Backbone as numpy.savetxt, mean C-alpha at the origin, in Angstrom:
# Nx Ny Nz CAx CAy CAz Cx Cy Cz
-4.01 -12.28 3.88 -4.74 -13.02 2.87 -4.55 -14.50 3.16
-5.64 -15.22 3.22 -5.55 -16.61 3.65 -6.32 -17.51 2.69
-5.93 -17.47 1.42 -6.48 -18.39 0.42 -5.32 -19.13 -0.26
-4.52 -19.85 0.51 -3.33 -20.46 -0.10 -3.66 -21.43 -1.22
-4.82 -22.08 -1.11 -5.19 -23.04 -2.16 -5.48 -22.34 -3.49
-5.78 -21.05 -3.45 -6.01 -20.24 -4.65 -4.89 -19.23 -4.85
-3.77 -19.43 -4.20 -2.62 -18.52 -4.30 -3.01 -17.08 -3.96
-3.90 -16.96 -2.99 -4.41 -15.66 -2.54 -4.95 -14.81 -3.69
-5.62 -15.50 -4.60 -6.24 -14.79 -5.72 -7.34 -13.86 -5.20
-7.50 -12.73 -5.85 -8.41 -11.69 -5.39 -9.77 -11.85 -6.04
-10.53 -12.81 -5.54 -11.92 -12.97 -5.98 -12.73 -11.79 -5.49
-13.95 -11.64 -6.01 -14.81 -10.55 -5.56 -15.05 -10.66 -4.05
-15.31 -11.87 -3.57 -15.55 -12.05 -2.16 -14.34 -11.69 -1.32
-13.14 -12.07 -1.79 -11.94 -11.78 -1.02 -11.62 -10.28 -1.05
-11.86 -9.64 -2.18 -11.68 -8.19 -2.24 -12.56 -7.48 -1.21
-13.79 -7.94 -1.09 -14.70 -7.34 -0.11 -14.23 -7.62 1.31
-13.74 -8.83 1.56 -13.21 -9.16 2.90 -12.05 -8.23 3.26
-11.14 -8.04 2.32 -9.99 -7.18 2.58 -10.42 -5.73 2.79
-11.31 -5.25 1.94 -11.79 -3.86 2.08 -12.44 -3.67 3.44
-13.28 -4.61 3.84 -13.97 -4.50 5.13 -12.97 -4.55 6.29
-11.95 -5.39 6.15 -10.94 -5.49 7.21 -10.17 -4.18 7.35
-9.83 -3.57 6.24 -9.12 -2.29 6.30 -10.02 -1.19 6.85
-11.29 -1.23 6.50 -12.20 -0.23 7.05 -12.32 -0.36 8.56
-12.40 -1.60 9.04 -12.47 -1.82 10.49 -11.18 -1.35 11.17
-10.05 -1.63 10.55 -8.78 -1.18 11.11 -8.73 0.34 11.15
-9.25 0.97 10.09 -9.23 2.42 10.03 -10.05 3.08 11.10
-11.09 2.41 11.57 -11.96 2.94 12.61 -11.50 2.56 14.02
-10.45 1.77 14.10 -9.95 1.29 15.39 -8.84 2.20 15.90
-8.29 1.83 17.07 -7.17 2.59 17.61 -5.83 1.95 17.25
-5.84 1.06 16.27 -4.58 0.48 15.79 -3.68 1.56 15.22
-2.38 1.39 15.39 -1.42 2.35 14.85 -1.00 2.03 13.43
-1.05 0.74 13.08 -0.61 0.34 11.75 -1.19 -0.99 11.36
-1.01 -1.34 10.09 -1.55 -2.59 9.54 -0.46 -3.24 8.69
-0.28 -4.54 8.87 0.62 -5.32 8.01 -0.25 -6.20 7.11
-0.06 -6.07 5.80 -0.76 -6.90 4.82 0.17 -8.02 4.39
-0.21 -9.25 4.69 0.62 -10.41 4.38 -0.23 -11.45 3.67
0.42 -12.49 3.16 -0.28 -13.56 2.48 0.18 -14.91 2.99
-0.76 -15.83 3.18 -0.44 -17.19 3.60 -0.25 -18.06 2.36
0.68 -18.99 2.43 0.89 -19.90 1.31 2.12 -19.56 0.50
2.28 -20.18 -0.67 3.53 -20.04 -1.42 3.75 -18.68 -2.07
2.68 -17.91 -2.30 2.84 -16.61 -2.95 2.13 -15.53 -2.13
2.50 -14.28 -2.37 1.83 -13.16 -1.73 0.42 -13.04 -2.28
0.30 -12.85 -3.59 -1.01 -12.86 -4.25 -0.82 -13.01 -5.75
-1.63 -13.89 -6.33 -1.58 -14.13 -7.77 -2.47 -13.18 -8.55
-3.06 -12.19 -7.89 -3.90 -11.24 -8.60 -5.33 -11.72 -8.71
-6.04 -11.21 -9.71 -7.45 -11.55 -9.86 -7.64 -13.04 -10.12
-8.80 -13.52 -9.70 -9.12 -14.94 -9.79 -9.79 -15.23 -11.13
-9.00 -15.74 -12.07 -9.53 -15.97 -13.42 -10.65 -17.00 -13.43
-10.70 -17.87 -12.43 -11.74 -18.91 -12.42 -13.13 -18.31 -12.31
-13.28 -17.14 -11.74 -14.59 -16.50 -11.65 -14.75 -15.38 -12.68
-13.70 -15.11 -13.44 -13.75 -14.01 -14.41 -13.97 -14.49 -15.84
-13.48 -15.65 -16.15 -13.63 -16.16 -17.51 -15.11 -16.28 -17.87
-15.52 -15.61 -18.92 -16.91 -15.64 -19.35 -17.81 -14.63 -18.67
-17.27 -13.87 -17.71 -18.09 -12.86 -17.01 -18.45 -11.73 -17.96
-19.62 -11.16 -17.76 -20.08 -10.06 -18.59 -19.49 -8.73 -18.16
-19.77 -7.70 -18.95 -19.22 -6.37 -18.69 -19.66 -5.85 -17.32
-20.92 -6.05 -16.96 -21.40 -5.57 -15.67 -20.65 -6.22 -14.52
-20.45 -7.53 -14.60 -19.74 -8.24 -13.54 -18.28 -7.80 -13.46
-17.66 -7.58 -14.62 -16.26 -7.15 -14.61 -16.11 -5.76 -14.02
-17.05 -4.88 -14.35 -16.99 -3.54 -13.76 -17.13 -3.60 -12.25
-18.04 -4.44 -11.76 -18.22 -4.56 -10.31 -16.94 -5.05 -9.65
-16.31 -6.06 -10.25 -15.08 -6.61 -9.70 -13.98 -5.55 -9.66
-13.78 -4.86 -10.76 -12.68 -3.90 -10.85 -12.93 -2.67 -9.99
-14.18 -2.25 -9.86 -14.47 -1.12 -8.98 -14.33 -1.51 -7.52
-14.65 -2.77 -7.19 -14.43 -3.24 -5.82 -12.95 -3.28 -5.51
-12.16 -3.72 -6.47 -10.71 -3.73 -6.30 -10.19 -2.31 -6.11
-10.69 -1.39 -6.93 -10.28 0.01 -6.80 -10.67 0.57 -5.44
-11.85 0.22 -4.97 -12.30 0.67 -3.65 -11.37 0.17 -2.56
-10.91 -1.08 -2.68 -9.95 -1.63 -1.73 -8.66 -0.81 -1.74
-8.13 -0.54 -2.93 -6.87 0.21 -3.04 -7.01 1.60 -2.43
-8.13 2.25 -2.71 -8.34 3.59 -2.17 -8.56 3.57 -0.66
-9.17 2.50 -0.16 -9.35 2.36 1.29 -8.02 2.23 1.99
-7.10 1.46 1.42 -5.77 1.29 2.00 -5.09 2.65 2.19
-5.24 3.52 1.20 -4.59 4.83 1.28 -5.42 5.85 2.03
-6.70 5.59 2.21 -7.58 6.55 2.88 -7.53 6.42 4.40
-7.34 5.20 4.91 -7.35 5.05 6.37 -6.11 5.75 6.96
-6.21 6.23 8.20 -5.09 7.00 8.75 -3.88 6.17 9.14
-4.05 4.87 9.33 -2.94 4.03 9.79 -1.91 3.79 8.68
-0.68 3.60 9.11 0.38 3.17 8.19 0.11 1.72 7.77
0.19 1.45 6.46 -0.04 0.10 5.94 1.25 -0.38 5.27
1.74 -1.53 5.73 2.97 -2.12 5.19 2.65 -3.46 4.55
3.11 -3.65 3.31 3.02 -4.95 2.65 4.21 -5.80 3.06
3.94 -7.01 3.53 4.97 -8.00 3.87 4.96 -9.03 2.76
5.95 -8.96 1.87 5.90 -9.74 0.63 6.92 -10.88 0.70
6.41 -12.10 0.79 7.30 -13.24 0.95 7.52 -14.02 -0.34
6.66 -13.81 -1.34 6.76 -14.56 -2.58 6.28 -13.72 -3.75
5.74 -14.38 -4.75 5.31 -13.69 -5.96 4.12 -12.77 -5.68
4.20 -11.55 -6.20 3.08 -10.60 -6.19 2.84 -10.20 -7.64
1.76 -10.68 -8.21 1.55 -10.49 -9.63 0.22 -9.83 -9.92
0.17 -9.03 -10.98 -1.04 -8.34 -11.44 -1.65 -7.52 -10.30
-2.90 -7.80 -9.91 -3.51 -7.03 -8.82 -2.80 -7.28 -7.50
-2.07 -8.38 -7.37 -1.23 -8.59 -6.19 -0.08 -7.61 -6.14
0.51 -7.32 -7.30 1.55 -6.30 -7.40 0.93 -4.91 -7.16
-0.29 -4.73 -7.62 -1.02 -3.48 -7.37 -1.17 -3.23 -5.87
-1.45 -4.28 -5.12 -1.55 -4.14 -3.67 -0.24 -3.62 -3.07
0.88 -4.20 -3.50 2.18 -3.78 -2.98 2.44 -2.31 -3.32
2.17 -1.94 -4.57 2.39 -0.56 -5.00 1.49 0.42 -4.26
0.32 -0.05 -3.84 -0.66 0.81 -3.16 -0.32 1.03 -1.70
0.22 0.01 -1.03 0.53 0.15 0.39 1.52 1.29 0.62
1.47 1.87 1.79 2.34 3.00 2.10 3.81 2.60 2.06
4.11 1.42 2.57 5.47 0.91 2.65 5.45 -0.57 2.29
6.63 -1.12 1.98 6.69 -2.55 1.65 8.06 -3.11 2.02
8.04 -4.30 2.61 9.25 -5.05 2.92 9.15 -6.39 2.20
10.21 -6.77 1.50 10.17 -7.99 0.69 11.26 -8.95 1.10
10.94 -10.22 1.02 11.93 -11.27 1.15 12.80 -11.31 -0.11
14.01 -11.80 0.05 14.87 -11.98 -1.12 14.25 -12.93 -2.15
13.29 -13.73 -1.70 12.64 -14.70 -2.59 11.43 -14.11 -3.31
11.06 -12.88 -3.00 9.87 -12.27 -3.61 10.15 -11.86 -5.06
9.08 -11.77 -5.83 9.16 -11.23 -7.19 7.85 -10.54 -7.51
7.88 -9.73 -8.56 6.77 -8.84 -8.86 6.55 -8.79 -10.36
5.26 -8.78 -10.77 4.99 -8.78 -12.20 3.61 -8.21 -12.49
3.48 -7.63 -13.66 2.17 -7.27 -14.24 2.12 -7.98 -15.59
1.70 -9.24 -15.58 1.91 -10.12 -16.74 0.97 -9.91 -17.90
0.00 -9.01 -17.78 -0.95 -8.83 -18.87 -0.31 -8.43 -20.18
0.87 -7.79 -20.11 1.53 -7.35 -21.33 1.93 -8.46 -22.26
2.10 -9.67 -21.72 2.45 -10.79 -22.60 1.29 -11.76 -22.76
0.11 -11.29 -22.38 -1.09 -12.11 -22.52 -2.13 -11.39 -23.34
-3.39 -11.69 -23.05 -4.47 -11.12 -23.83 -5.28 -10.06 -23.10
-4.90 -9.79 -21.85 -5.66 -8.82 -21.06 -4.67 -7.94 -20.30
-4.46 -6.75 -20.79 -3.45 -5.83 -20.26 -3.79 -5.45 -18.82
-2.76 -5.22 -18.00 -2.94 -4.88 -16.58 -3.20 -3.38 -16.42
-4.34 -2.92 -16.90 -4.62 -1.48 -16.88 -4.70 -0.92 -15.46
-5.49 -1.54 -14.59 -5.67 -0.98 -13.25 -4.43 -1.19 -12.37
-3.73 -2.33 -12.42 -2.49 -2.41 -11.64 -1.47 -1.34 -12.00
-1.46 -0.93 -13.27 -0.48 0.07 -13.70 -0.79 1.44 -13.11
-2.04 1.70 -12.76 -2.35 2.97 -12.09 -1.54 3.10 -10.81
-1.55 2.05 -9.99 -0.78 2.08 -8.74 0.72 2.00 -9.01
1.11 1.13 -9.93 2.54 0.92 -10.19 3.20 2.19 -10.73
2.51 2.90 -11.62 3.10 4.09 -12.22 3.19 5.26 -11.24
2.53 5.14 -10.10 2.63 6.14 -9.05 3.65 5.76 -7.98
4.21 4.56 -8.11 5.19 4.09 -7.14 6.60 4.06 -7.71
6.72 3.83 -9.02 8.03 3.75 -9.66 8.04 4.67 -10.87
9.19 4.77 -11.53 9.29 5.68 -12.67 8.45 5.20 -13.84
8.12 6.13 -14.73 7.28 5.80 -15.89 7.93 4.74 -16.77
9.23 4.88 -17.01 9.92 3.93 -17.88 9.92 2.52 -17.26
10.15 2.44 -15.96 10.14 1.13 -15.31 8.73 0.54 -15.28
7.73 1.38 -15.03 6.35 0.89 -15.02 5.97 0.36 -16.40
6.37 1.08 -17.43 6.04 0.62 -18.78 6.81 -0.64 -19.15
8.03 -0.78 -18.66 8.76 -2.02 -18.91 8.03 -3.20 -18.30
7.58 -3.06 -17.05 6.84 -4.13 -16.41 5.53 -4.40 -17.13
4.85 -3.33 -17.54 3.53 -3.47 -18.16 3.63 -4.08 -19.55
4.60 -3.65 -20.33 4.67 -4.08 -21.73 5.30 -5.47 -21.89
6.33 -5.76 -21.07 6.96 -7.08 -21.20 6.20 -8.14 -20.42
5.61 -7.76 -19.30 4.97 -8.74 -18.44 5.93 -9.59 -17.65
7.23 -9.34 -17.80 8.24 -10.16 -17.14 8.33 -9.81 -15.65
8.57 -10.79 -14.80 8.73 -10.50 -13.37 10.08 -9.84 -13.10
10.11 -9.04 -12.05 11.37 -8.50 -11.55 11.63 -9.09 -10.18
12.90 -9.25 -9.83 13.22 -9.82 -8.53 13.19 -8.75 -7.46
13.39 -9.16 -6.23 13.24 -8.25 -5.10 14.26 -7.13 -5.14
15.50 -7.43 -5.50 16.52 -6.39 -5.55 16.20 -5.35 -6.61
15.67 -5.78 -7.75 15.26 -4.82 -8.78 14.11 -3.98 -8.27
13.16 -4.61 -7.59 12.04 -3.86 -7.02 12.53 -2.81 -6.03
13.57 -3.13 -5.28 14.15 -2.17 -4.35 14.81 -1.02 -5.10
15.58 -1.34 -6.12 16.25 -0.30 -6.91 15.25 0.61 -7.60
14.13 0.06 -8.03 13.13 0.84 -8.75 12.17 1.60 -7.82
12.23 1.30 -6.53 11.40 2.02 -5.57 10.06 1.40 -5.27
9.86 0.15 -5.66 8.58 -0.52 -5.39 8.51 -0.99 -3.94
9.65 -1.34 -3.34 9.69 -1.77 -1.94 10.73 -0.94 -1.20
10.61 -0.93 0.13 11.54 -0.16 0.97 12.73 -0.96 1.45
12.53 -2.25 1.67 13.58 -3.11 2.20 13.50 -4.47 1.52
14.67 -5.11 1.38 14.75 -6.51 0.96 15.62 -7.22 1.99
15.10 -8.30 2.55 15.81 -9.00 3.62 15.73 -10.51 3.38
16.63 -11.28 4.00 16.49 -12.75 3.93 15.14 -13.18 4.48
14.65 -14.30 3.98 13.31 -14.76 4.34 13.13 -14.89 5.86
14.18 -15.35 6.55 14.05 -15.57 7.99 13.97 -14.26 8.78
14.29 -13.14 8.14 14.23 -11.84 8.81 13.03 -11.01 8.37
12.16 -11.58 7.54 11.07 -10.79 6.98 10.12 -10.27 8.06
9.74 -11.12 9.00 8.81 -10.68 10.04 9.43 -9.58 10.90
10.65 -9.78 11.36 11.28 -8.80 12.25 11.54 -7.49 11.52
11.94 -7.54 10.25 12.20 -6.32 9.50 10.91 -5.54 9.23
9.83 -6.27 8.96 8.55 -5.62 8.74 8.06 -4.94 10.00
8.15 -5.64 11.12 7.72 -5.07 12.39 8.59 -3.88 12.78
9.89 -3.97 12.54 10.78 -2.86 12.86 10.40 -1.60 12.08
10.14 -1.75 10.78 9.76 -0.59 9.98 8.42 -0.04 10.44
7.48 -0.94 10.76 6.18 -0.47 11.23 6.31 0.31 12.54
7.12 -0.19 13.44 7.28 0.50 14.72 7.90 1.87 14.54
8.87 1.98 13.64 9.50 3.28 13.42 8.58 4.23 12.67
7.73 3.68 11.81 6.83 4.52 11.02 5.60 4.96 11.79
5.36 4.35 12.96 4.16 4.69 13.73 4.48 5.41 15.04
5.75 5.70 15.30 6.06 6.43 16.53 5.61 7.89 16.39
5.41 8.53 17.53 4.91 9.90 17.50 3.40 9.91 17.63
2.80 11.04 17.32 1.36 11.22 17.43 0.63 10.47 16.32
-0.26 9.58 16.71 -1.06 8.86 15.71 -1.96 9.82 14.94
-2.47 10.82 15.62 -3.31 11.82 14.94 -2.52 12.56 13.87
-1.34 13.03 14.24 -0.50 13.74 13.28 -0.11 12.85 12.11
0.19 11.59 12.42 0.59 10.64 11.37 -0.54 10.42 10.38
-1.78 10.29 10.89 -2.91 10.08 10.01 -3.16 11.27 9.09
-3.06 12.47 9.64 -3.21 13.67 8.82 -2.10 13.73 7.78
-0.89 13.35 8.20 0.24 13.37 7.28 0.09 12.40 6.13
-0.37 11.19 6.44 -0.56 10.20 5.38 -1.61 10.67 4.38
-2.74 11.13 4.88 -3.81 11.56 3.99 -3.41 12.80 3.20
-2.64 13.68 3.83 -2.15 14.85 3.12 -1.18 14.49 2.01
-0.36 13.48 2.24 0.58 13.04 1.20 -0.15 12.62 -0.06
-1.16 11.76 0.10 -1.87 11.27 -1.08 -2.69 12.36 -1.74
-3.13 13.36 -0.98 -3.90 14.45 -1.57 -3.03 15.36 -2.43
-1.75 15.53 -2.07 -0.92 16.48 -2.80 0.02 15.86 -3.83
0.25 14.55 -3.76 1.36 13.98 -4.51 1.20 14.09 -6.02
-0.03 14.15 -6.53 -0.23 14.25 -7.97 -0.61 15.66 -8.41
-0.58 16.63 -7.50 -0.83 18.02 -7.87 0.43 18.65 -8.44
0.28 19.70 -9.25 1.48 20.43 -9.66 2.01 21.19 -8.45
3.27 21.64 -8.53 3.93 22.16 -7.34 3.22 23.35 -6.69
2.78 24.36 -7.44 2.08 25.47 -6.77 0.82 25.02 -6.03
0.04 24.13 -6.64 -1.17 23.65 -5.97 -0.81 22.78 -4.77
0.26 21.99 -4.90 0.68 21.14 -3.79 1.10 21.99 -2.59
1.86 23.06 -2.84 2.26 23.94 -1.74 1.06 24.67 -1.15
0.14 25.12 -1.99 -1.04 25.81 -1.48 -1.83 24.90 -0.55
-1.97 23.65 -0.95 -2.68 22.67 -0.12 -1.90 22.39 1.16
-0.59 22.14 1.02 0.22 21.73 2.17 0.37 22.85 3.19
0.48 24.09 2.73 0.59 25.22 3.65 -0.66 25.31 4.53
-1.83 25.23 3.89 -3.07 25.33 4.67 -3.23 24.15 5.61
-2.86 22.95 5.13 -2.98 21.77 5.98 -2.03 21.86 7.17
-0.79 22.29 6.92 0.19 22.35 8.00 -0.15 23.45 8.99
-0.65 24.56 8.49 -1.06 25.63 9.38 -2.21 25.18 10.28
-3.21 24.53 9.68 -4.34 24.04 10.48 -3.88 22.98 11.47
-2.98 22.09 11.05 -2.50 21.03 11.93 -1.70 21.58 13.10
-1.11 22.75 12.93 -0.32 23.34 14.02 -1.17 23.67 15.23
-2.49 23.77 15.02 -3.38 24.12 16.11 -3.87 22.90 16.88
-3.49 21.70 16.45 -3.93 20.50 17.15 -3.24 20.38 18.49
-3.83 19.63 19.40 -3.25 19.45 20.73 -1.88 18.77 20.65
-1.77 17.77 19.75 -0.50 17.06 19.66 0.61 17.91 19.07
0.27 18.77 18.10 1.29 19.66 17.55 1.81 20.60 18.63
0.91 21.17 19.41 1.32 22.08 20.48 2.10 21.34 21.56
1.68 20.12 21.87 2.40 19.32 22.87 3.80 18.98 22.37
3.93 18.67 21.09 5.25 18.38 20.53 6.19 19.56 20.65
5.68 20.75 20.38 6.51 21.96 20.50 6.90 22.21 21.95
5.91 22.10 22.85 6.18 22.36 24.26 7.18 21.36 24.84
6.99 20.08 24.51 7.88 19.06 25.07 9.31 19.24 24.56
9.45 19.68 23.32 10.79 19.94 22.78 11.45 21.09 23.55
10.70 22.16 23.75 11.25 23.32 24.44 11.54 23.01 25.91
10.69 22.17 26.50 10.86 21.83 27.92 11.76 20.62 28.13
12.28 20.06 27.03 13.22 18.93 27.10 12.67 17.77 27.92
11.45 17.34 27.55 10.81 16.22 28.23 10.10 15.36 27.20
9.80 14.10 27.53 9.05 13.25 26.58 7.65 13.82 26.35
7.14 13.75 25.13 5.78 14.25 24.86 4.72 13.31 25.41
3.57 13.88 25.71 2.41 13.11 26.15 1.30 13.31 25.13
1.16 12.34 24.22 0.23 12.50 23.11 -1.21 12.26 23.54
-2.12 13.08 23.07 -3.55 12.89 23.32 -4.27 12.40 22.07
-3.51 12.36 20.94 -4.07 11.94 19.64 -5.28 12.80 19.25
-5.11 14.11 19.50 -6.09 15.09 19.05 -5.36 16.30 18.47
């Protein structure tokens, strides 16, 4: 995100830019994507300068475009990591909660401030409540108070917290470890995770059994088994 003068606020135009960028990445041979922000904050959320006075139709378009972006992040096969160097608030916090993984600087903080204002953070809470516990999500939503990076780590919103000078290397290290192996298998695995995570356990197992059985017939699954038995490095075909 490169709108430092607007604190990387998510205007309609910027939401479309991000969605299109993720779609292009999803169609490429990239193994992973790092979502970062330029400037003093990660993202200040929606851009109130274009929202104040907007009608219902315009607001629906904005929020559905934002939702489309969030769903695109989880739909593409690549691993997506949020690199959070500063404040991530409202829809900016939603971005962090939506990404597959997140690494934060010790200077980062996170908030859904609508709870102490006049416009509740309804859509950010959809992502947040799927990333952390219900009680913690409601605390963030109802108080609107920011939490620091260590609290975000304890609550499960981020995977790592590191000093600011180590943020790039720690993010790249996690991305490299999360993308090793078959890219094809990883993509199926990511999409399968999001498909089953909100199902009840019997339905989740029914889905996962069929998915895993079908995936066992892929070239990379068979190559992984053969290379293990033959004690040699695998040669992935990404099929």
